[in-house]
Amino acid sequence: MKGKLEEPVISAPKLDMKMAAEVERTLSPGADGGRQFDMDDFDILDAEQGADARSLELKGHVGFDSLPDQLVNKSVSGGFCFNILCVGETGVGKSTLMDTLFNTQFEDEPAAHDVPGVHLKSKTYEIQESNVRLKLNIVYTVGFGDQINKEDSYKPIVEYIDQQFENYLQEELKIKRGLHMYHDTRVHACLYFITPTGHSLKSLDLVTMKKLDSKVNIIPIIAKADTISKNELHKFKIKIMSELVSNGVQIYQFPTDDETVAELNATMNGHLPFAVVGSTDEVKVGNKMVRARVYPWGTVQVENENHCDFVKLREMLVRTNMEDLRETTHTRHYELFRRCRLEEMGFVDDDSDNKPFSLHETYEAKRVEHLNELQRKEEEMRQMFVVRVKEKEGELKEAEKELHAKFDQLKRQHSDEKKKLEEKKKMLEEEINLFNKKKQAAMAAQQQAQQAAASATQTIPKAHKKKA
Amino acid sequence: MSSQQGFTLSGKQFEALCAAFETADVQKRGSIDVQIVPKLVQDVLGSSLAPSEKDAIRLRAESKAKKGVLYFADFVEVMSETLQTTTQWGKLTTTLSGYVGIDTLQEQMRKKALKRGFEFHIMVVGGSGLGKSTLVNTLFKAQISRRSCTNESEGTIPKTVQIKSVSHVIEEKGVRLKLTVTDTPGFGDQINNENCWLPILEFINDQYEKYLSEEVNVSRKKHIPDTRVHVCLYFISPTGHSCRPLDLEFMKRLDKVVNIVPIIAKADTLTLEERYAFKKRVREDLEFHGIQFYPMKSLDEDEEETAINQALREKMPFAIVGSDREYQVNGKSVLGRKTKWGLIEVENKNHCEFALLRDMLIRTHMQDLKDVTDSIHYENFRRERLEMHSEFAGPTPPYHEMGESNL
């Protein structure tokens, strides 16, 4: 641990360190410089140990005043992370504002207007300043406000936020978990960009903010504020705030319980929503380079408090309340989500002694139930399958029989015809034989006839001779 | 850890990855060997990674590798996952061209911590008469121990080990600390000391149980009171030889449950050479039995930490002399023990190592003690507790595998 050691203060005079004695009481002002304690201060020093708390005088320097340093050093070496969600219509200046806020070029191509639905695009960067490393995750909405039918525009945003909470919850519920190394992606701040119409909030804005206010810290800002004149701006802000209040939208209020920043935060709360102008172009004004937007009629300087509230936004978001935003997300929004989700899953807080059981037991019970359900369905499907198979088999058997029958029939037919043919063949052969015999007989007869004719001609000359 | 939906690398980050990949892919095959991936990641980031991170990277690379090589798309995935889990991005850090103000985060965090206050729970274990109460009083420079502030009669030695806690709130320079000290009278005092560690073990586990049941509630408190034991000081009797069997038994059973800091009590009975030899033997004994005392070697993450902790480990167990009486030395008022042959100054580093113990316990490692208790010991307890319970449901496959059936 990289703590610093201090020299043991042996020679310190008897320091009169009176401290907060019994647990529930407020110190009289004057004893400790007039510090105000309220119940929240004693989150830890709560009621339960009232009987044992004693007032103690420390007789010397002990050294645990380095505890905050130890804590901070640990966190610094681990690095911080911060997740911002920018919700606003296309072209309202979200990426430019992020660039301006963090003094860098996060470089992005501008989004198109013809995206079919709303979706979210997230990018992660790491920035470092002195020894503080911050992992910054910026999520932009793409296509918000571009559709013709915007009824469902808020849904992807709510889903995204819920998904991050869900991931964290899953990690927290695991048996073997690594919460300390977990990359926290829960959205810590939502910058809602209001288009500078100058009249009032659009209904899309109201609906979206109403859906988001219990899930994330909303900081509404008026974008491209250089299109509104000062008077209009004042009226616009009042109108917006009154609409938010009348619709019951809970935006993030900067905390006023820490006396060092209470005053500042209270004033800032009165300036909401911040009217900002973003720009990454640098222009020479006077003898300094400042970020500004140049118009033919004048130059709007980003960091000039008379021109826009950018400095206020940066002060509040980054330099004063970043840690509070993270803490509120964890202790309020996440806890609400967790509670709803667990109740959804069927867990109930009973005051029995089996609390660790109840969570896991119910979880297990549900899982077993689900498994059983699945098994039952499997059985059903199996049964159905078997029945179908049988049916098919039956059908096939039938078909087989038919085929066999047909085959037999054909065979018979075939043999019948064969017989017939053979008979015919025999008959034909007999006829041929007969014919041949006849032929032979005929030929023999013819030969005889010829011979007879020949001998007759021979005898005639004989007869002639005789006569002569 | 799966990559989030919609997480894309910026142009500059992508270019850096491409460049690194191409230089590594000497043979232009379009793929690189799995073995060199951790080193490559380190080069891209330009900063050194902890060994645990390197292992994680290697595992990821191996799970994605095909036939021992990693293609570019997979390499990008491995890098994305690594980037999400670490905050040491080194060269991939986006440069700022002006002051933004995020370094005020330290201040913001400190303010919140101050407002919240701190808690710390020490347990002291050892035979009676070893100076436990005196030591606690000396550490916090106030009459903290039970003996000093309760009105119990201390004559009788209890028949079993008892656990007695006392809480105080002390404040220094605006920092409020709720300190709980738990004493264990009766430890090691009986004739038959078998299982005398059981009540202590039970007590520690009870604190974990309390915390777990609060954590598991559906509606939780904003801040769960942390009564878990953060450190257990174990007093070794200065026999001069080596650890007693009871010492070893106790520490063996408790070192996985709580941070144990062994100390040699009443060290003014040992000369410096005896002290040195005794310490060496004790350390060897502990190592031989596999007892890990705080600060634990396996938890050192970077070189700086290892160096500091190693130096501490080599001096432990600290030889302590405690006293709450003050005497005048050279015009200064010091805590010490006066004997006929001299005055032992408690806070003098030449006389005893009390100052080292106090520095480690309070000034440098207090937060770390709490963190180790929370992230290691408590998590172990929680895991075992939940696993033990899920055994009743039978070995069930993880959720995503339930889609498989045998049709």
PDB file of N, CA, C and O in Angstrom, chain A residues 67-104:
ATOM      1  N   LEU A  67      -6.432   7.599   7.064  1.00  0.00           N
ATOM      2  CA  LEU A  67      -7.370   6.649   6.453  1.00  0.00           C
ATOM      3  C   LEU A  67      -7.996   7.149   5.156  1.00  0.00           C
ATOM      4  O   LEU A  67      -8.054   6.413   4.184  1.00  0.00           O
ATOM      5  N   PRO A  68      -8.505   8.388   5.121  1.00  0.00           N
ATOM      6  CA  PRO A  68      -9.052   8.831   3.843  1.00  0.00           C
ATOM      7  C   PRO A  68      -8.012   8.775   2.733  1.00  0.00           C
ATOM      8  O   PRO A  68      -8.317   8.414   1.599  1.00  0.00           O
ATOM      9  N   ASP A  69      -6.765   9.120   3.070  1.00  0.00           N
ATOM     10  CA  ASP A  69      -5.726   9.054   2.057  1.00  0.00           C
ATOM     11  C   ASP A  69      -5.524   7.634   1.572  1.00  0.00           C
ATOM     12  O   ASP A  69      -5.397   7.386   0.377  1.00  0.00           O
ATOM     13  N   GLN A  70      -5.506   6.700   2.510  1.00  0.00           N
ATOM     14  CA  GLN A  70      -5.326   5.308   2.110  1.00  0.00           C
ATOM     15  C   GLN A  70      -6.442   4.895   1.162  1.00  0.00           C
ATOM     16  O   GLN A  70      -6.203   4.246   0.146  1.00  0.00           O
ATOM     17  N   LEU A  71      -7.657   5.303   1.543  1.00  0.00           N
ATOM     18  CA  LEU A  71      -8.804   4.920   0.717  1.00  0.00           C
ATOM     19  C   LEU A  71      -8.682   5.513  -0.673  1.00  0.00           C
ATOM     20  O   LEU A  71      -8.875   4.849  -1.690  1.00  0.00           O
ATOM     21  N   VAL A  72      -8.351   6.806  -0.717  1.00  0.00           N
ATOM     22  CA  VAL A  72      -8.282   7.489  -2.008  1.00  0.00           C
ATOM     23  C   VAL A  72      -7.162   6.895  -2.856  1.00  0.00           C
ATOM     24  O   VAL A  72      -7.320   6.664  -4.043  1.00  0.00           O
ATOM     25  N   ASN A  73      -6.024   6.624  -2.223  1.00  0.00           N
ATOM     26  CA  ASN A  73      -4.914   6.066  -2.996  1.00  0.00           C
ATOM     27  C   ASN A  73      -5.284   4.740  -3.624  1.00  0.00           C
ATOM     28  O   ASN A  73      -4.942   4.456  -4.769  1.00  0.00           O
ATOM     29  N   LYS A  74      -5.991   3.947  -2.848  1.00  0.00           N
ATOM     30  CA  LYS A  74      -6.414   2.664  -3.417  1.00  0.00           C
ATOM     31  C   LYS A  74      -7.294   2.867  -4.630  1.00  0.00           C
ATOM     32  O   LYS A  74      -7.140   2.212  -5.644  1.00  0.00           O
ATOM     33  N   SER A  75      -8.246   3.779  -4.488  1.00  0.00           N
ATOM     34  CA  SER A  75      -9.159   3.980  -5.609  1.00  0.00           C
ATOM     35  C   SER A  75      -8.424   4.532  -6.799  1.00  0.00           C
ATOM     36  O   SER A  75      -8.698   4.168  -7.930  1.00  0.00           O
ATOM     37  N   VAL A  76      -7.501   5.433  -6.539  1.00  0.00           N
ATOM     38  CA  VAL A  76      -6.790   6.035  -7.654  1.00  0.00           C
ATOM     39  C   VAL A  76      -5.991   4.981  -8.390  1.00  0.00           C
ATOM     40  O   VAL A  76      -5.958   4.946  -9.617  1.00  0.00           O
ATOM     41  N   SER A  77      -5.352   4.091  -7.625  1.00  0.00           N
ATOM     42  CA  SER A  77      -4.548   3.092  -8.333  1.00  0.00           C
ATOM     43  C   SER A  77      -5.433   2.124  -9.092  1.00  0.00           C
ATOM     44  O   SER A  77      -5.013   1.568 -10.091  1.00  0.00           O
ATOM     45  N   GLY A  78      -6.659   1.962  -8.631  1.00  0.00           N
ATOM     46  CA  GLY A  78      -7.535   1.083  -9.383  1.00  0.00           C
ATOM     47  C   GLY A  78      -8.158   1.759 -10.580  1.00  0.00           C
ATOM     48  O   GLY A  78      -8.672   1.119 -11.481  1.00  0.00           O
ATOM     49  N   GLY A  79      -8.144   3.070 -10.585  1.00  0.00           N
ATOM     50  CA  GLY A  79      -8.761   3.786 -11.694  1.00  0.00           C
ATOM     51  C   GLY A  79     -10.247   3.989 -11.448  1.00  0.00           C
ATOM     52  O   GLY A  79     -10.877   3.241 -10.726  1.00  0.00           O
ATOM     53  N   PHE A  80     -10.789   5.021 -12.040  1.00  0.00           N
ATOM     54  CA  PHE A  80     -12.214   5.285 -11.906  1.00  0.00           C
ATOM     55  C   PHE A  80     -12.910   5.000 -13.215  1.00  0.00           C
ATOM     56  O   PHE A  80     -12.284   4.953 -14.259  1.00  0.00           O
ATOM     57  N   CYS A  81     -14.234   4.864 -13.141  1.00  0.00           N
ATOM     58  CA  CYS A  81     -14.952   4.776 -14.405  1.00  0.00           C
ATOM     59  C   CYS A  81     -16.226   5.604 -14.290  1.00  0.00           C
ATOM     60  O   CYS A  81     -16.785   5.759 -13.214  1.00  0.00           O
ATOM     61  N   PHE A  82     -16.614   6.165 -15.403  1.00  0.00           N
ATOM     62  CA  PHE A  82     -17.781   7.027 -15.422  1.00  0.00           C
ATOM     63  C   PHE A  82     -18.514   6.806 -16.727  1.00  0.00           C
ATOM     64  O   PHE A  82     -17.885   6.764 -17.786  1.00  0.00           O
ATOM     65  N   ASN A  83     -19.816   6.636 -16.643  1.00  0.00           N
ATOM     66  CA  ASN A  83     -20.593   6.337 -17.854  1.00  0.00           C
ATOM     67  C   ASN A  83     -21.626   7.414 -18.072  1.00  0.00           C
ATOM     68  O   ASN A  83     -22.444   7.680 -17.202  1.00  0.00           O
ATOM     69  N   ILE A  84     -21.554   8.035 -19.229  1.00  0.00           N
ATOM     70  CA  ILE A  84     -22.508   9.094 -19.558  1.00  0.00           C
ATOM     71  C   ILE A  84     -23.394   8.626 -20.699  1.00  0.00           C
ATOM     72  O   ILE A  84     -22.918   8.031 -21.663  1.00  0.00           O
ATOM     73  N   LEU A  85     -24.661   8.938 -20.576  1.00  0.00           N
ATOM     74  CA  LEU A  85     -25.591   8.634 -21.659  1.00  0.00           C
ATOM     75  C   LEU A  85     -26.081   9.955 -22.219  1.00  0.00           C
ATOM     76  O   LEU A  85     -26.552  10.809 -21.467  1.00  0.00           O
ATOM     77  N   CYS A  86     -25.942  10.136 -23.501  1.00  0.00           N
ATOM     78  CA  CYS A  86     -26.405  11.372 -24.134  1.00  0.00           C
ATOM     79  C   CYS A  86     -27.639  11.066 -24.955  1.00  0.00           C
ATOM     80  O   CYS A  86     -27.559  10.321 -25.944  1.00  0.00           O
ATOM     81  N   VAL A  87     -28.765  11.648 -24.548  1.00  0.00           N
ATOM     82  CA  VAL A  87     -30.005  11.406 -25.271  1.00  0.00           C
ATOM     83  C   VAL A  87     -30.416  12.692 -25.947  1.00  0.00           C
ATOM     84  O   VAL A  87     -30.503  13.746 -25.320  1.00  0.00           O
ATOM     85  N   GLY A  88     -30.670  12.610 -27.245  1.00  0.00           N
ATOM     86  CA  GLY A  88     -31.100  13.816 -27.933  1.00  0.00           C
ATOM     87  C   GLY A  88     -31.272  13.522 -29.394  1.00  0.00           C
ATOM     88  O   GLY A  88     -30.809  12.497 -29.904  1.00  0.00           O
ATOM     89  N   GLU A  89     -31.950  14.422 -30.066  1.00  0.00           N
ATOM     90  CA  GLU A  89     -32.213  14.188 -31.488  1.00  0.00           C
ATOM     91  C   GLU A  89     -30.918  14.253 -32.276  1.00  0.00           C
ATOM     92  O   GLU A  89     -29.917  14.790 -31.833  1.00  0.00           O
ATOM     93  N   THR A  90     -30.993  13.699 -33.459  1.00  0.00           N
ATOM     94  CA  THR A  90     -29.820  13.700 -34.319  1.00  0.00           C
ATOM     95  C   THR A  90     -29.477  15.129 -34.680  1.00  0.00           C
ATOM     96  O   THR A  90     -30.324  15.927 -35.045  1.00  0.00           O
ATOM     97  N   GLY A  91     -28.195  15.453 -34.561  1.00  0.00           N
ATOM     98  CA  GLY A  91     -27.762  16.776 -34.969  1.00  0.00           C
ATOM     99  C   GLY A  91     -27.899  17.828 -33.896  1.00  0.00           C
ATOM    100  O   GLY A  91     -27.660  19.001 -34.153  1.00  0.00           O
ATOM    101  N   VAL A  92     -28.235  17.438 -32.681  1.00  0.00           N
ATOM    102  CA  VAL A  92     -28.453  18.441 -31.642  1.00  0.00           C
ATOM    103  C   VAL A  92     -27.134  18.830 -30.965  1.00  0.00           C
ATOM    104  O   VAL A  92     -27.079  19.749 -30.173  1.00  0.00           O
ATOM    105  N   GLY A  93     -26.074  18.088 -31.281  1.00  0.00           N
ATOM    106  CA  GLY A  93     -24.771  18.513 -30.782  1.00  0.00           C
ATOM    107  C   GLY A  93     -24.216  17.668 -29.650  1.00  0.00           C
ATOM    108  O   GLY A  93     -23.442  18.145 -28.834  1.00  0.00           O
ATOM    109  N   LYS A  94     -24.589  16.386 -29.616  1.00  0.00           N
ATOM    110  CA  LYS A  94     -24.161  15.548 -28.497  1.00  0.00           C
ATOM    111  C   LYS A  94     -22.660  15.298 -28.535  1.00  0.00           C
ATOM    112  O   LYS A  94     -21.948  15.521 -27.552  1.00  0.00           O
ATOM    113  N   SER A  95     -22.161  14.830 -29.691  1.00  0.00           N
ATOM    114  CA  SER A  95     -20.732  14.493 -29.724  1.00  0.00           C
ATOM    115  C   SER A  95     -19.874  15.730 -29.583  1.00  0.00           C
ATOM    116  O   SER A  95     -18.836  15.704 -28.933  1.00  0.00           O
ATOM    117  N   THR A  96     -20.330  16.846 -30.157  1.00  0.00           N
ATOM    118  CA  THR A  96     -19.536  18.055 -30.034  1.00  0.00           C
ATOM    119  C   THR A  96     -19.452  18.477 -28.579  1.00  0.00           C
ATOM    120  O   THR A  96     -18.397  18.892 -28.101  1.00  0.00           O
ATOM    121  N   LEU A  97     -20.569  18.352 -27.866  1.00  0.00           N
ATOM    122  CA  LEU A  97     -20.521  18.754 -26.463  1.00  0.00           C
ATOM    123  C   LEU A  97     -19.570  17.880 -25.666  1.00  0.00           C
ATOM    124  O   LEU A  97     -18.837  18.370 -24.813  1.00  0.00           O
ATOM    125  N   MET A  98     -19.584  16.587 -25.947  1.00  0.00           N
ATOM    126  CA  MET A  98     -18.669  15.691 -25.238  1.00  0.00           C
ATOM    127  C   MET A  98     -17.227  16.063 -25.524  1.00  0.00           C
ATOM    128  O   MET A  98     -16.386  16.087 -24.631  1.00  0.00           O
ATOM    129  N   ASP A  99     -16.962  16.367 -26.790  1.00  0.00           N
ATOM    130  CA  ASP A  99     -15.605  16.778 -27.129  1.00  0.00           C
ATOM    131  C   ASP A  99     -15.218  18.030 -26.352  1.00  0.00           C
ATOM    132  O   ASP A  99     -14.112  18.159 -25.840  1.00  0.00           O
ATOM    133  N   THR A 100     -16.146  18.964 -26.303  1.00  0.00           N
ATOM    134  CA  THR A 100     -15.843  20.223 -25.625  1.00  0.00           C
ATOM    135  C   THR A 100     -15.668  19.998 -24.131  1.00  0.00           C
ATOM    136  O   THR A 100     -14.777  20.550 -23.515  1.00  0.00           O
ATOM    137  N   LEU A 101     -16.523  19.179 -23.576  1.00  0.00           N
ATOM    138  CA  LEU A 101     -16.479  18.948 -22.131  1.00  0.00           C
ATOM    139  C   LEU A 101     -15.150  18.359 -21.714  1.00  0.00           C
ATOM    140  O   LEU A 101     -14.564  18.743 -20.702  1.00  0.00           O
ATOM    141  N   PHE A 102     -14.680  17.396 -22.482  1.00  0.00           N
ATOM    142  CA  PHE A 102     -13.466  16.706 -22.089  1.00  0.00           C
ATOM    143  C   PHE A 102     -12.249  17.155 -22.859  1.00  0.00           C
ATOM    144  O   PHE A 102     -11.227  16.499 -22.827  1.00  0.00           O
ATOM    145  N   ASN A 103     -12.397  18.264 -23.561  1.00  0.00           N
ATOM    146  CA  ASN A 103     -11.241  18.907 -24.145  1.00  0.00           C
ATOM    147  C   ASN A 103     -10.456  18.008 -25.064  1.00  0.00           C
ATOM    148  O   ASN A 103      -9.241  17.978 -25.025  1.00  0.00           O
ATOM    149  N   THR A 104     -11.147  17.244 -25.854  1.00  0.00           N
ATOM    150  CA  THR A 104     -10.417  16.347 -26.736  1.00  0.00           C
ATOM    151  C   THR A 104     -11.267  16.011 -27.936  1.00  0.00           C
ATOM    152  O   THR A 104     -12.436  16.316 -27.975  1.00  0.00           O
TER     153      THR A 104
END
